[in-house]
Amino acid sequence: MTSIPSAGDPVGASLRAAVFASGGGSNLQCLLDVERSAPDETPWRIVLVVSDRESAGALGRAAEAGVTTRVIPVSRRDPTEVADETVDVLTDAAVDVVFLAGYLRLVPAPVVARWRRRILNVHPALLPSFGGKGMWGRHVHEAVLASGARVTGPTVHFVDEEYDEGTILAQWPVPVKAGDTPDLLAKRVLEAEHRLYPAAAAHLCRALLAGRTPSPLDAPGPHFGASALPLDPAMP
Amino acid sequence: MTSIPSAGDPVGASLRAAVFASGGGSNLQCLLDVERSAPDETPWRIVLVVSDRESAGALGRAAEAGVTTRVIPVSRRDPTEVADETVDVLTDAAVDVVFLAGYLRLVPAPVVARWRRRILNVHPALLPSFGGKGMWGRHVHEAVLASGARVTGPTVHFVDEEYDEGTILAQWPVPVKAGDTPDLLAKRVLEAEHRLYPAAAAHLCRALLAGRTPSPLDAPGPHFGASALPLDPAMP
């Protein structure tokens, strides 16, 4: 992590990022798209994509974008070996920050320790609700619908040694609507994820580049507080 | 519960409501204010306020509004006796629906059984997060701030035999802001509660008057979905 410029560095400085993904990688694509469309304003460069699965669609997206890929299998392996390999791979690529994008494994503790508060994950519900082991993808939205919750939305949080338990950096409320199915809800939340995750990632990188601890992001908007509540008690 | 008019009843029909409160009763006041300010549009009449504490401020508010009050102590009493007394008190007052407003006791199971899906509670966080025993008042907002959550807000839910576990009827997202204290956050959430609770109560009563099962309320607003998300990845 010697590549982090000091606070005096010129505008346009960026950190070297790895993305970890187990699946299709739509959040990887979103981060790549943001970087490609506005490189001067994007304070990261994705230099590596890591997956635990050779078949992960994310690897194809990475290859297409010209980003180095690496498969680090996890199943039926000695955890220490996985941890050592992961630390080595990230160190060799001089990675400053890690963005999880649908990565379904725990990040090995030595990686968390070495990149502490430099690893982000996005989760498709408002943690601490609907998080933890087994709570991923469709399972999350099914649980939200089963609970009757009327508000959900993505959470971006720092990664620690447990699933979905690190400090929250950003959240975005998304309504659950009458007639929602898990698929409809997943689509609505994913739209918000694809805006929130790059914003939170940029916020973290800018703070690190400036030598600051990143403050949590406020959920946005004057449209959002009590002032927007309708006065009519018959609402909505 | 014989006072429930049929679906053919005239506009302006209302149900007889009891409010249960252990504390100051700001949500009681809010329900009273809505009823007093627009009686023809309000589908409930608060006919009884019940508290487990003689010192509850809610009793004073009720008396001032000319509403009958009743103290039903819970501490150091046989739970069956408390349950029987509560059923009798509600039955004598011909109560159709019950609104909890800062009531810190479990509603006795026989009451829940007899008024099932006719008892509402408002909780100052987005359940299932930050609910359960001990999670009330300031404790809730302290836990929200400690978690780093960026979105909170009130939940109105049906009351069942456990704390904060009944089906959710309505939720409203409220932002957690940088520099928030438990008091600041409590104030912001309470503003939303005072709008959401009467709306949800009215929604339930109208459904019951019409002989329908109430649908959950959508969290409001075109201002609220993904369309309102800023396009700038540097947001917010």
PDB file of N, CA, C and O in Angstrom, chain B residues 191-235:
ATOM      1  N   GLU B 191     -40.911  13.136  14.403  1.00  0.00           N
ATOM      2  CA  GLU B 191     -41.685  13.917  13.427  1.00  0.00           C
ATOM      3  C   GLU B 191     -42.337  13.007  12.393  1.00  0.00           C
ATOM      4  O   GLU B 191     -43.493  13.195  12.010  1.00  0.00           O
ATOM      5  N   ALA B 192     -41.560  12.042  11.936  1.00  0.00           N
ATOM      6  CA  ALA B 192     -42.103  11.105  10.938  1.00  0.00           C
ATOM      7  C   ALA B 192     -43.166  10.198  11.565  1.00  0.00           C
ATOM      8  O   ALA B 192     -44.200   9.918  10.955  1.00  0.00           O
ATOM      9  N   GLU B 193     -42.906   9.754  12.809  1.00  0.00           N
ATOM     10  CA  GLU B 193     -43.894   8.934  13.524  1.00  0.00           C
ATOM     11  C   GLU B 193     -45.242   9.632  13.597  1.00  0.00           C
ATOM     12  O   GLU B 193     -46.287   9.013  13.421  1.00  0.00           O
ATOM     13  N   HIS B 194     -45.189  10.922  13.908  1.00  0.00           N
ATOM     14  CA  HIS B 194     -46.432  11.667  14.115  1.00  0.00           C
ATOM     15  C   HIS B 194     -47.216  11.860  12.827  1.00  0.00           C
ATOM     16  O   HIS B 194     -48.389  12.239  12.869  1.00  0.00           O
ATOM     17  N   ARG B 195     -46.569  11.637  11.694  1.00  0.00           N
ATOM     18  CA  ARG B 195     -47.309  11.641  10.432  1.00  0.00           C
ATOM     19  C   ARG B 195     -47.722  10.221  10.045  1.00  0.00           C
ATOM     20  O   ARG B 195     -48.811   9.997   9.542  1.00  0.00           O
ATOM     21  N   LEU B 196     -46.799   9.302  10.276  1.00  0.00           N
ATOM     22  CA  LEU B 196     -47.052   7.938   9.793  1.00  0.00           C
ATOM     23  C   LEU B 196     -48.105   7.212  10.622  1.00  0.00           C
ATOM     24  O   LEU B 196     -48.944   6.483  10.072  1.00  0.00           O
ATOM     25  N   TYR B 197     -48.074   7.412  11.947  1.00  0.00           N
ATOM     26  CA  TYR B 197     -48.941   6.601  12.799  1.00  0.00           C
ATOM     27  C   TYR B 197     -50.427   6.885  12.542  1.00  0.00           C
ATOM     28  O   TYR B 197     -51.216   5.957  12.333  1.00  0.00           O
ATOM     29  N   PRO B 198     -50.827   8.169  12.509  1.00  0.00           N
ATOM     30  CA  PRO B 198     -52.251   8.408  12.202  1.00  0.00           C
ATOM     31  C   PRO B 198     -52.638   7.907  10.810  1.00  0.00           C
ATOM     32  O   PRO B 198     -53.764   7.418  10.621  1.00  0.00           O
ATOM     33  N   ALA B 199     -51.717   8.021   9.864  1.00  0.00           N
ATOM     34  CA  ALA B 199     -52.033   7.548   8.506  1.00  0.00           C
ATOM     35  C   ALA B 199     -52.258   6.042   8.505  1.00  0.00           C
ATOM     36  O   ALA B 199     -53.201   5.532   7.883  1.00  0.00           O
ATOM     37  N   ALA B 200     -51.389   5.328   9.215  1.00  0.00           N
ATOM     38  CA  ALA B 200     -51.513   3.871   9.257  1.00  0.00           C
ATOM     39  C   ALA B 200     -52.750   3.456  10.053  1.00  0.00           C
ATOM     40  O   ALA B 200     -53.461   2.515   9.682  1.00  0.00           O
ATOM     41  N   ALA B 201     -53.022   4.163  11.141  1.00  0.00           N
ATOM     42  CA  ALA B 201     -54.202   3.860  11.953  1.00  0.00           C
ATOM     43  C   ALA B 201     -55.479   4.066  11.136  1.00  0.00           C
ATOM     44  O   ALA B 201     -56.398   3.246  11.174  1.00  0.00           O
ATOM     45  N   ALA B 202     -55.506   5.154  10.395  1.00  0.00           N
ATOM     46  CA  ALA B 202     -56.680   5.427   9.552  1.00  0.00           C
ATOM     47  C   ALA B 202     -56.832   4.353   8.478  1.00  0.00           C
ATOM     48  O   ALA B 202     -57.947   3.895   8.185  1.00  0.00           O
ATOM     49  N   HIS B 203     -55.707   3.961   7.922  1.00  0.00           N
ATOM     50  CA  HIS B 203     -55.712   2.925   6.878  1.00  0.00           C
ATOM     51  C   HIS B 203     -56.308   1.619   7.428  1.00  0.00           C
ATOM     52  O   HIS B 203     -57.156   0.988   6.786  1.00  0.00           O
ATOM     53  N   LEU B 204     -55.868   1.237   8.623  1.00  0.00           N
ATOM     54  CA  LEU B 204     -56.399   0.012   9.247  1.00  0.00           C
ATOM     55  C   LEU B 204     -57.902   0.138   9.499  1.00  0.00           C
ATOM     56  O   LEU B 204     -58.687  -0.757   9.170  1.00  0.00           O
ATOM     57  N   CYS B 205     -58.307   1.258  10.091  1.00  0.00           N
ATOM     58  CA  CYS B 205     -59.727   1.417  10.433  1.00  0.00           C
ATOM     59  C   CYS B 205     -60.602   1.407   9.187  1.00  0.00           C
ATOM     60  O   CYS B 205     -61.673   0.782   9.181  1.00  0.00           O
ATOM     61  N   ARG B 206     -60.142   2.083   8.135  1.00  0.00           N
ATOM     62  CA  ARG B 206     -60.945   2.093   6.900  1.00  0.00           C
ATOM     63  C   ARG B 206     -61.090   0.700   6.329  1.00  0.00           C
ATOM     64  O   ARG B 206     -62.152   0.321   5.838  1.00  0.00           O
ATOM     65  N   ALA B 207     -60.000  -0.078   6.392  1.00  0.00           N
ATOM     66  CA  ALA B 207     -60.067  -1.455   5.883  1.00  0.00           C
ATOM     67  C   ALA B 207     -61.053  -2.273   6.716  1.00  0.00           C
ATOM     68  O   ALA B 207     -61.899  -2.987   6.167  1.00  0.00           O
ATOM     69  N   LEU B 208     -60.968  -2.141   8.040  1.00  0.00           N
ATOM     70  CA  LEU B 208     -61.876  -2.907   8.905  1.00  0.00           C
ATOM     71  C   LEU B 208     -63.326  -2.488   8.674  1.00  0.00           C
ATOM     72  O   LEU B 208     -64.226  -3.331   8.622  1.00  0.00           O
ATOM     73  N   LEU B 209     -63.544  -1.184   8.535  1.00  0.00           N
ATOM     74  CA  LEU B 209     -64.910  -0.696   8.290  1.00  0.00           C
ATOM     75  C   LEU B 209     -65.461  -1.234   6.983  1.00  0.00           C
ATOM     76  O   LEU B 209     -66.665  -1.437   6.837  1.00  0.00           O
ATOM     77  N   ALA B 210     -64.578  -1.439   6.033  1.00  0.00           N
ATOM     78  CA  ALA B 210     -65.006  -1.938   4.721  1.00  0.00           C
ATOM     79  C   ALA B 210     -64.978  -3.461   4.658  1.00  0.00           C
ATOM     80  O   ALA B 210     -65.245  -4.040   3.607  1.00  0.00           O
ATOM     81  N   GLY B 211     -64.588  -4.105   5.772  1.00  0.00           N
ATOM     82  CA  GLY B 211     -64.551  -5.565   5.794  1.00  0.00           C
ATOM     83  C   GLY B 211     -63.393  -6.158   5.011  1.00  0.00           C
ATOM     84  O   GLY B 211     -63.418  -7.315   4.624  1.00  0.00           O
ATOM     85  N   ARG B 212     -62.358  -5.329   4.771  1.00  0.00           N
ATOM     86  CA  ARG B 212     -61.180  -5.794   4.031  1.00  0.00           C
ATOM     87  C   ARG B 212     -60.018  -6.040   4.980  1.00  0.00           C
ATOM     88  O   ARG B 212     -59.926  -5.427   6.046  1.00  0.00           O
ATOM     89  N   THR B 213     -59.087  -6.921   4.549  1.00  0.00           N
ATOM     90  CA  THR B 213     -57.801  -7.040   5.221  1.00  0.00           C
ATOM     91  C   THR B 213     -56.954  -5.869   4.748  1.00  0.00           C
ATOM     92  O   THR B 213     -56.849  -5.631   3.541  1.00  0.00           O
ATOM     93  N   PRO B 214     -56.361  -5.102   5.663  1.00  0.00           N
ATOM     94  CA  PRO B 214     -55.601  -3.940   5.191  1.00  0.00           C
ATOM     95  C   PRO B 214     -54.332  -4.380   4.455  1.00  0.00           C
ATOM     96  O   PRO B 214     -53.607  -5.246   4.923  1.00  0.00           O
ATOM     97  N   SER B 215     -54.112  -3.792   3.296  1.00  0.00           N
ATOM     98  CA  SER B 215     -52.858  -4.028   2.581  1.00  0.00           C
ATOM     99  C   SER B 215     -51.767  -3.204   3.261  1.00  0.00           C
ATOM    100  O   SER B 215     -52.048  -2.164   3.853  1.00  0.00           O
ATOM    101  N   PRO B 216     -50.528  -3.663   3.200  1.00  0.00           N
ATOM    102  CA  PRO B 216     -49.453  -2.822   3.742  1.00  0.00           C
ATOM    103  C   PRO B 216     -49.375  -1.522   2.945  1.00  0.00           C
ATOM    104  O   PRO B 216     -49.687  -1.502   1.753  1.00  0.00           O
ATOM    105  N   LEU B 217     -48.990  -0.467   3.608  1.00  0.00           N
ATOM    106  CA  LEU B 217     -48.862   0.828   2.941  1.00  0.00           C
ATOM    107  C   LEU B 217     -47.514   0.896   2.231  1.00  0.00           C
ATOM    108  O   LEU B 217     -46.483   0.532   2.797  1.00  0.00           O
ATOM    109  N   ASP B 218     -47.528   1.397   1.005  1.00  0.00           N
ATOM    110  CA  ASP B 218     -46.256   1.669   0.337  1.00  0.00           C
ATOM    111  C   ASP B 218     -45.580   2.857   1.005  1.00  0.00           C
ATOM    112  O   ASP B 218     -46.248   3.828   1.377  1.00  0.00           O
ATOM    113  N   ALA B 219     -44.284   2.770   1.155  1.00  0.00           N
ATOM    114  CA  ALA B 219     -43.547   3.971   1.547  1.00  0.00           C
ATOM    115  C   ALA B 219     -43.733   4.955   0.404  1.00  0.00           C
ATOM    116  O   ALA B 219     -43.678   4.576  -0.762  1.00  0.00           O
ATOM    117  N   PRO B 220     -43.983   6.184   0.736  1.00  0.00           N
ATOM    118  CA  PRO B 220     -44.477   7.114  -0.280  1.00  0.00           C
ATOM    119  C   PRO B 220     -43.407   7.613  -1.226  1.00  0.00           C
ATOM    120  O   PRO B 220     -42.231   7.575  -0.938  1.00  0.00           O
ATOM    121  N   GLY B 221     -43.888   8.032  -2.329  1.00  0.00           N
ATOM    122  CA  GLY B 221     -43.282   9.044  -3.083  1.00  0.00           C
ATOM    123  C   GLY B 221     -42.569   8.742  -4.360  1.00  0.00           C
ATOM    124  O   GLY B 221     -41.753   7.848  -4.445  1.00  0.00           O
ATOM    125  N   PRO B 222     -42.842   9.548  -5.379  1.00  0.00           N
ATOM    126  CA  PRO B 222     -42.006   9.507  -6.579  1.00  0.00           C
ATOM    127  C   PRO B 222     -40.607  10.037  -6.282  1.00  0.00           C
ATOM    128  O   PRO B 222     -39.658   9.741  -6.988  1.00  0.00           O
ATOM    129  N   HIS B 223     -40.488  10.826  -5.216  1.00  0.00           N
ATOM    130  CA  HIS B 223     -39.214  11.429  -4.832  1.00  0.00           C
ATOM    131  C   HIS B 223     -38.270  10.398  -4.232  1.00  0.00           C
ATOM    132  O   HIS B 223     -37.169  10.711  -3.843  1.00  0.00           O
ATOM    133  N   PHE B 224     -38.687   9.175  -4.162  1.00  0.00           N
ATOM    134  CA  PHE B 224     -38.066   8.265  -3.237  1.00  0.00           C
ATOM    135  C   PHE B 224     -37.392   7.089  -3.939  1.00  0.00           C
ATOM    136  O   PHE B 224     -36.485   6.471  -3.401  1.00  0.00           O
ATOM    137  N   GLY B 225     -37.834   6.793  -5.139  1.00  0.00           N
ATOM    138  CA  GLY B 225     -37.292   5.628  -5.847  1.00  0.00           C
ATOM    139  C   GLY B 225     -35.966   5.923  -6.518  1.00  0.00           C
ATOM    140  O   GLY B 225     -35.363   6.970  -6.336  1.00  0.00           O
ATOM    141  N   ALA B 226     -35.537   4.977  -7.311  1.00  0.00           N
ATOM    142  CA  ALA B 226     -34.236   5.090  -7.972  1.00  0.00           C
ATOM    143  C   ALA B 226     -34.181   6.294  -8.894  1.00  0.00           C
ATOM    144  O   ALA B 226     -33.118   6.838  -9.150  1.00  0.00           O
ATOM    145  N   SER B 227     -35.337   6.735  -9.375  1.00  0.00           N
ATOM    146  CA  SER B 227     -35.327   7.858 -10.315  1.00  0.00           C
ATOM    147  C   SER B 227     -34.786   9.121  -9.672  1.00  0.00           C
ATOM    148  O   SER B 227     -34.334  10.023 -10.353  1.00  0.00           O
ATOM    149  N   ALA B 228     -34.840   9.178  -8.352  1.00  0.00           N
ATOM    150  CA  ALA B 228     -34.348  10.383  -7.677  1.00  0.00           C
ATOM    151  C   ALA B 228     -32.856  10.304  -7.378  1.00  0.00           C
ATOM    152  O   ALA B 228     -32.278  11.247  -6.881  1.00  0.00           O
ATOM    153  N   LEU B 229     -32.239   9.178  -7.679  1.00  0.00           N
ATOM    154  CA  LEU B 229     -30.814   9.050  -7.361  1.00  0.00           C
ATOM    155  C   LEU B 229     -30.005   9.950  -8.282  1.00  0.00           C
ATOM    156  O   LEU B 229     -30.222   9.970  -9.481  1.00  0.00           O
ATOM    157  N   PRO B 230     -29.075  10.658  -7.723  1.00  0.00           N
ATOM    158  CA  PRO B 230     -28.251  11.515  -8.577  1.00  0.00           C
ATOM    159  C   PRO B 230     -27.393  10.670  -9.517  1.00  0.00           C
ATOM    160  O   PRO B 230     -27.000   9.554  -9.188  1.00  0.00           O
ATOM    161  N   LEU B 231     -27.123  11.207 -10.675  1.00  0.00           N
ATOM    162  CA  LEU B 231     -26.328  10.474 -11.657  1.00  0.00           C
ATOM    163  C   LEU B 231     -24.836  10.610 -11.379  1.00  0.00           C
ATOM    164  O   LEU B 231     -24.047   9.770 -11.804  1.00  0.00           O
ATOM    165  N   ASP B 232     -24.481  11.662 -10.711  1.00  0.00           N
ATOM    166  CA  ASP B 232     -23.071  11.926 -10.450  1.00  0.00           C
ATOM    167  C   ASP B 232     -22.529  10.900  -9.463  1.00  0.00           C
ATOM    168  O   ASP B 232     -22.991  10.814  -8.332  1.00  0.00           O
ATOM    169  N   PRO B 233     -21.539  10.107  -9.872  1.00  0.00           N
ATOM    170  CA  PRO B 233     -21.004   9.109  -8.947  1.00  0.00           C
ATOM    171  C   PRO B 233     -20.325   9.748  -7.735  1.00  0.00           C
ATOM    172  O   PRO B 233     -20.051   9.065  -6.757  1.00  0.00           O
ATOM    173  N   ALA B 234     -20.061  11.025  -7.802  1.00  0.00           N
ATOM    174  CA  ALA B 234     -19.428  11.695  -6.660  1.00  0.00           C
ATOM    175  C   ALA B 234     -20.446  12.072  -5.583  1.00  0.00           C
ATOM    176  O   ALA B 234     -20.084  12.498  -4.508  1.00  0.00           O
ATOM    177  N   MET B 235     -21.710  11.877  -5.899  1.00  0.00           N
ATOM    178  CA  MET B 235     -22.780  12.128  -4.921  1.00  0.00           C
ATOM    179  C   MET B 235     -22.579  11.306  -3.663  1.00  0.00           C
ATOM    180  O   MET B 235     -22.037  10.222  -3.754  1.00  0.00           O
TER     181      MET B 235
END
